[in-house]
Amino acid sequence: MESEAKTLVADVSYFEPLELHLREKPYISNVPFAETEGAWDNLNQVKHSQEMVNIRGHEDEFSFPQHGFQYVQHSFSHSPTDHIHSLEHPYVKEVEEFLLARFGASAIFVYDASIRKVGIDGYFQQADAAHIDHTEENCLWRLELAMKHLGLLGVQPRRFQIITAWRPLMKQVTSWPLADA
C-alpha cells in the first residue's frame, strides 16, 4: 500500500476468554428470550489499542484473491430501504446475479440478507467488537443447507466459498472501522 495512507490508533473491543467458556459456548443472542429473563450474552469485552490504516482512496489496491476482500463499485436497481422479508426479494436476486458474474461460480446460494440501521429499534446494529463471522463448523452447516436447497444433498463439491457481501445502502459509512487485520 502506498505510504500516504494515514494510520491512527483506535480502541478495539475483543472478547475476553472466560472460565465459563470451558463448559458453555460463548454466545450473543439477537432474539429476545420469551420463556426466561436469560442473559443476552455470556461475554466480556476488553478494549485494546490497535493501529488502524485508513484505506480510503486506496480501495483499488485490494483484490479478493490476494487479500480475501475487495471493494467493488456496482449499482443495484432494487436497493432495499427496509427489512428484506424473503430471499426472493429482487435485490437478493440481483446480488446472486452479480456474484455469479463476478466469481464465475456454477451456483450461488444466498442464505441471509439483513438490513442494519444504526440506532433504530427493530434493526440489527453494527458489531462493536472484533469478531469472525463464520467458524469452520458454521461454514460446513451452511454448505449442507446450500446443497439441499440446490437439490444436491449428498454431493460433495470440489470447492466452495462463503462470501460476505457488505455494502452501505444509503451513504458512505464514516465511522466504525469495518475491518482490521
mmCIF file of C-alpha atoms in Angstrom:
data_model
loop_
_atom_site.group_PDB
_atom_site.id
_atom_site.type_symbol
_atom_site.label_atom_id
_atom_site.label_comp_id
_atom_site.label_asym_id
_atom_site.label_seq_id
_atom_site.Cartn_x
_atom_site.Cartn_y
_atom_site.Cartn_z
ATOM 1 C CA MET A 1 0.000 0.000 0.000
ATOM 2 C CA GLU A 2 1.268 3.496 -0.780
ATOM 3 C CA SER A 3 2.967 5.301 2.091
ATOM 4 C CA GLU A 4 0.474 8.194 2.150
ATOM 5 C CA ALA A 5 -2.250 6.035 3.742
ATOM 6 C CA LYS A 6 -2.971 7.506 7.171
ATOM 7 C CA THR A 7 -2.750 5.483 10.348
ATOM 8 C CA LEU A 8 -4.490 6.113 13.629
ATOM 9 C CA VAL A 9 -4.785 4.356 16.955
ATOM 10 C CA ALA A 10 -8.262 3.238 17.983
ATOM 11 C CA ASP A 11 -9.631 1.250 20.893
ATOM 12 C CA VAL A 12 -10.980 -2.062 19.610
ATOM 13 C CA SER A 13 -13.094 -4.359 21.751
ATOM 14 C CA TYR A 14 -12.154 -8.027 21.882
ATOM 15 C CA PHE A 15 -13.976 -10.856 23.609
ATOM 16 C CA GLU A 16 -12.139 -11.990 26.713
ATOM 17 C CA PRO A 17 -11.839 -15.763 27.222
ATOM 18 C CA LEU A 18 -13.684 -16.646 30.429
ATOM 19 C CA GLU A 19 -13.527 -19.765 32.609
ATOM 20 C CA LEU A 20 -17.266 -20.096 31.927
ATOM 21 C CA HIS A 21 -16.448 -20.808 28.269
ATOM 22 C CA LEU A 22 -14.762 -24.096 29.224
ATOM 23 C CA ARG A 23 -18.244 -25.520 29.877
ATOM 24 C CA GLU A 24 -20.541 -23.128 27.997
ATOM 25 C CA LYS A 25 -20.135 -21.994 24.404
ATOM 26 C CA PRO A 26 -19.759 -18.193 24.074
ATOM 27 C CA TYR A 27 -22.908 -16.623 22.642
ATOM 28 C CA ILE A 28 -24.750 -13.431 21.778
ATOM 29 C CA SER A 29 -28.480 -13.602 21.142
ATOM 30 C CA ASN A 30 -30.200 -11.058 18.929
ATOM 31 C CA VAL A 31 -33.509 -12.788 19.600
ATOM 32 C CA PRO A 32 -35.441 -11.882 22.771
ATOM 33 C CA PHE A 33 -35.847 -14.716 25.268
ATOM 34 C CA ALA A 34 -39.595 -15.364 25.522
ATOM 35 C CA GLU A 35 -39.512 -18.029 28.234
ATOM 36 C CA THR A 36 -36.928 -16.652 30.631
ATOM 37 C CA GLU A 37 -35.151 -13.482 31.514
ATOM 38 C CA GLY A 38 -31.883 -15.081 30.394
ATOM 39 C CA ALA A 39 -28.750 -13.122 29.632
ATOM 40 C CA TRP A 40 -28.376 -11.823 26.065
ATOM 41 C CA ASP A 41 -24.757 -12.953 26.087
ATOM 42 C CA ASN A 42 -22.101 -14.613 28.215
ATOM 43 C CA LEU A 43 -19.223 -12.457 27.028
ATOM 44 C CA ASN A 44 -16.955 -9.828 28.441
ATOM 45 C CA GLN A 45 -15.337 -7.274 26.169
ATOM 46 C CA VAL A 46 -11.953 -5.725 26.805
ATOM 47 C CA LYS A 47 -10.519 -2.831 24.817
ATOM 48 C CA HIS A 48 -7.053 -2.840 23.314
ATOM 49 C CA SER A 49 -5.383 -0.017 21.426
ATOM 50 C CA GLN A 50 -4.877 -1.044 17.821
ATOM 51 C CA GLU A 51 -3.146 0.774 14.978
ATOM 52 C CA MET A 52 -5.528 1.156 12.043
ATOM 53 C CA VAL A 53 -4.781 2.116 8.466
ATOM 54 C CA ASN A 54 -7.328 4.321 6.736
ATOM 55 C CA ILE A 55 -7.540 2.814 3.260
ATOM 56 C CA ARG A 56 -9.978 5.374 1.846
ATOM 57 C CA GLY A 57 -8.585 6.414 -1.511
ATOM 58 C CA HIS A 58 -6.673 3.114 -1.766
ATOM 59 C CA GLU A 59 -9.626 0.773 -2.286
ATOM 60 C CA ASP A 60 -8.425 -0.363 -5.721
ATOM 61 C CA GLU A 61 -5.195 -1.722 -4.197
ATOM 62 C CA PHE A 62 -7.036 -4.698 -2.680
ATOM 63 C CA SER A 63 -8.119 -7.845 -4.506
ATOM 64 C CA PHE A 64 -10.201 -10.775 -3.343
ATOM 65 C CA PRO A 65 -7.638 -13.448 -4.360
ATOM 66 C CA GLN A 66 -4.709 -11.675 -2.684
ATOM 67 C CA HIS A 67 -6.297 -10.045 0.380
ATOM 68 C CA GLY A 68 -9.506 -12.005 0.994
ATOM 69 C CA PHE A 69 -11.628 -8.899 0.449
ATOM 70 C CA GLN A 70 -12.202 -6.384 -2.292
ATOM 71 C CA TYR A 71 -14.037 -3.121 -2.828
ATOM 72 C CA VAL A 72 -16.314 -3.150 -5.840
ATOM 73 C CA GLN A 73 -18.344 -0.310 -7.331
ATOM 74 C CA HIS A 74 -21.710 -1.551 -8.561
ATOM 75 C CA SER A 75 -25.163 -0.002 -8.840
ATOM 76 C CA PHE A 76 -28.144 -2.171 -7.983
ATOM 77 C CA SER A 77 -31.597 -1.434 -9.391
ATOM 78 C CA HIS A 78 -33.530 -2.828 -6.431
ATOM 79 C CA SER A 79 -31.769 -1.480 -3.342
ATOM 80 C CA PRO A 80 -33.892 -2.171 -0.265
ATOM 81 C CA THR A 81 -34.726 0.581 2.204
ATOM 82 C CA ASP A 82 -36.451 -1.622 4.777
ATOM 83 C CA HIS A 83 -36.319 -5.208 6.058
ATOM 84 C CA ILE A 84 -35.869 -7.955 3.470
ATOM 85 C CA HIS A 85 -38.551 -10.460 4.409
ATOM 86 C CA SER A 86 -37.796 -13.050 1.722
ATOM 87 C CA LEU A 87 -34.777 -14.286 -0.179
ATOM 88 C CA GLU A 88 -36.970 -13.879 -3.271
ATOM 89 C CA HIS A 89 -36.602 -10.077 -2.887
ATOM 90 C CA PRO A 90 -35.454 -8.509 -6.205
ATOM 91 C CA TYR A 91 -32.326 -7.125 -4.500
ATOM 92 C CA VAL A 92 -31.275 -10.613 -3.358
ATOM 93 C CA LYS A 93 -31.773 -11.947 -6.873
ATOM 94 C CA GLU A 94 -29.669 -9.082 -8.221
ATOM 95 C CA VAL A 95 -26.895 -9.873 -5.721
ATOM 96 C CA GLU A 96 -26.967 -13.521 -6.833
ATOM 97 C CA GLU A 97 -26.604 -12.481 -10.487
ATOM 98 C CA PHE A 98 -23.770 -10.101 -9.610
ATOM 99 C CA LEU A 99 -21.859 -12.773 -7.656
ATOM 100 C CA LEU A 100 -22.352 -15.366 -10.406
ATOM 101 C CA ALA A 101 -20.910 -12.969 -12.975
ATOM 102 C CA ARG A 102 -18.144 -11.670 -10.696
ATOM 103 C CA PHE A 103 -16.793 -15.019 -9.498
ATOM 104 C CA GLY A 104 -17.813 -17.345 -12.331
ATOM 105 C CA ALA A 105 -19.450 -19.715 -9.866
ATOM 106 C CA SER A 106 -21.558 -22.618 -11.059
ATOM 107 C CA ALA A 107 -24.109 -21.923 -8.307
ATOM 108 C CA ILE A 108 -24.886 -19.246 -5.729
ATOM 109 C CA PHE A 109 -26.939 -19.671 -2.564
ATOM 110 C CA VAL A 110 -27.823 -16.554 -0.574
ATOM 111 C CA TYR A 111 -28.753 -17.659 2.945
ATOM 112 C CA ASP A 112 -29.350 -14.312 4.627
ATOM 113 C CA ALA A 113 -29.990 -10.669 3.804
ATOM 114 C CA SER A 114 -30.090 -8.252 6.714
ATOM 115 C CA ILE A 115 -30.534 -4.509 6.836
ATOM 116 C CA ARG A 116 -28.768 -2.653 9.640
ATOM 117 C CA LYS A 117 -29.856 0.800 10.716
ATOM 118 C CA VAL A 118 -27.741 2.319 13.443
ATOM 119 C CA GLY A 119 -29.715 3.407 16.488
ATOM 120 C CA ILE A 120 -33.130 2.367 15.127
ATOM 121 C CA ASP A 121 -35.096 -0.217 17.124
ATOM 122 C CA GLY A 122 -36.098 -3.317 15.205
ATOM 123 C CA TYR A 123 -32.935 -3.402 13.078
ATOM 124 C CA PHE A 124 -29.690 -5.247 13.652
ATOM 125 C CA GLN A 125 -26.971 -2.906 14.860
ATOM 126 C CA GLN A 126 -23.321 -2.817 13.844
ATOM 127 C CA ALA A 127 -20.965 -5.204 15.594
ATOM 128 C CA ASP A 128 -18.984 -3.324 18.201
ATOM 129 C CA ALA A 129 -16.227 -5.887 18.771
ATOM 130 C CA ALA A 130 -13.643 -7.699 16.697
ATOM 131 C CA HIS A 131 -15.150 -10.993 15.585
ATOM 132 C CA ILE A 132 -15.159 -13.755 12.992
ATOM 133 C CA ASP A 133 -18.375 -14.142 11.017
ATOM 134 C CA HIS A 134 -18.104 -17.890 10.380
ATOM 135 C CA THR A 135 -16.475 -20.801 12.146
ATOM 136 C CA GLU A 136 -15.454 -23.907 10.211
ATOM 137 C CA GLU A 137 -18.472 -25.747 11.687
ATOM 138 C CA ASN A 138 -20.789 -22.939 10.604
ATOM 139 C CA CYS A 139 -19.375 -22.986 7.061
ATOM 140 C CA LEU A 140 -19.944 -26.730 6.716
ATOM 141 C CA TRP A 141 -23.503 -26.372 8.057
ATOM 142 C CA ARG A 142 -24.234 -23.566 5.582
ATOM 143 C CA LEU A 143 -22.751 -25.667 2.766
ATOM 144 C CA GLU A 144 -25.111 -28.512 3.675
ATOM 145 C CA LEU A 145 -28.069 -26.082 3.619
ATOM 146 C CA ALA A 146 -26.982 -24.732 0.238
ATOM 147 C CA MET A 147 -26.557 -28.185 -1.282
ATOM 148 C CA LYS A 148 -30.002 -29.202 -0.011
ATOM 149 C CA HIS A 149 -31.534 -26.005 -1.423
ATOM 150 C CA LEU A 150 -29.860 -26.629 -4.784
ATOM 151 C CA GLY A 151 -31.131 -30.235 -4.829
ATOM 152 C CA LEU A 152 -27.612 -31.601 -4.438
ATOM 153 C CA LEU A 153 -27.742 -33.083 -0.919
ATOM 154 C CA GLY A 154 -25.078 -35.789 -0.621
ATOM 155 C CA VAL A 155 -22.953 -34.320 -3.422
ATOM 156 C CA GLN A 156 -19.544 -33.136 -2.248
ATOM 157 C CA PRO A 157 -18.415 -30.047 -4.155
ATOM 158 C CA ARG A 158 -14.751 -29.925 -5.111
ATOM 159 C CA ARG A 159 -14.565 -26.338 -3.943
ATOM 160 C CA PHE A 160 -16.798 -23.772 -2.296
ATOM 161 C CA GLN A 161 -16.512 -20.254 -0.920
ATOM 162 C CA ILE A 162 -18.595 -18.424 1.629
ATOM 163 C CA ILE A 163 -18.597 -14.731 0.802
ATOM 164 C CA THR A 164 -19.984 -11.978 2.979
ATOM 165 C CA ALA A 165 -21.200 -9.179 0.730
ATOM 166 C CA TRP A 166 -21.448 -5.970 2.732
ATOM 167 C CA ARG A 167 -22.419 -2.582 1.455
ATOM 168 C CA PRO A 168 -23.674 0.746 2.740
ATOM 169 C CA LEU A 169 -27.235 1.082 1.477
ATOM 170 C CA MET A 170 -27.712 4.827 1.657
ATOM 171 C CA LYS A 171 -24.427 6.631 2.160
ATOM 172 C CA GLN A 172 -20.769 6.058 2.858
ATOM 173 C CA VAL A 173 -20.044 4.745 6.333
ATOM 174 C CA THR A 174 -17.616 7.130 8.008
ATOM 175 C CA SER A 175 -17.454 5.630 11.488
ATOM 176 C CA TRP A 176 -16.946 2.144 12.932
ATOM 177 C CA PRO A 177 -13.849 0.648 11.278
ATOM 178 C CA LEU A 178 -15.063 -2.205 9.106
ATOM 179 C CA ALA A 179 -12.052 -4.472 9.363
ATOM 180 C CA ASP A 180 -8.665 -4.805 10.971
ATOM 181 C CA ALA A 181 -6.083 -7.429 10.161
#
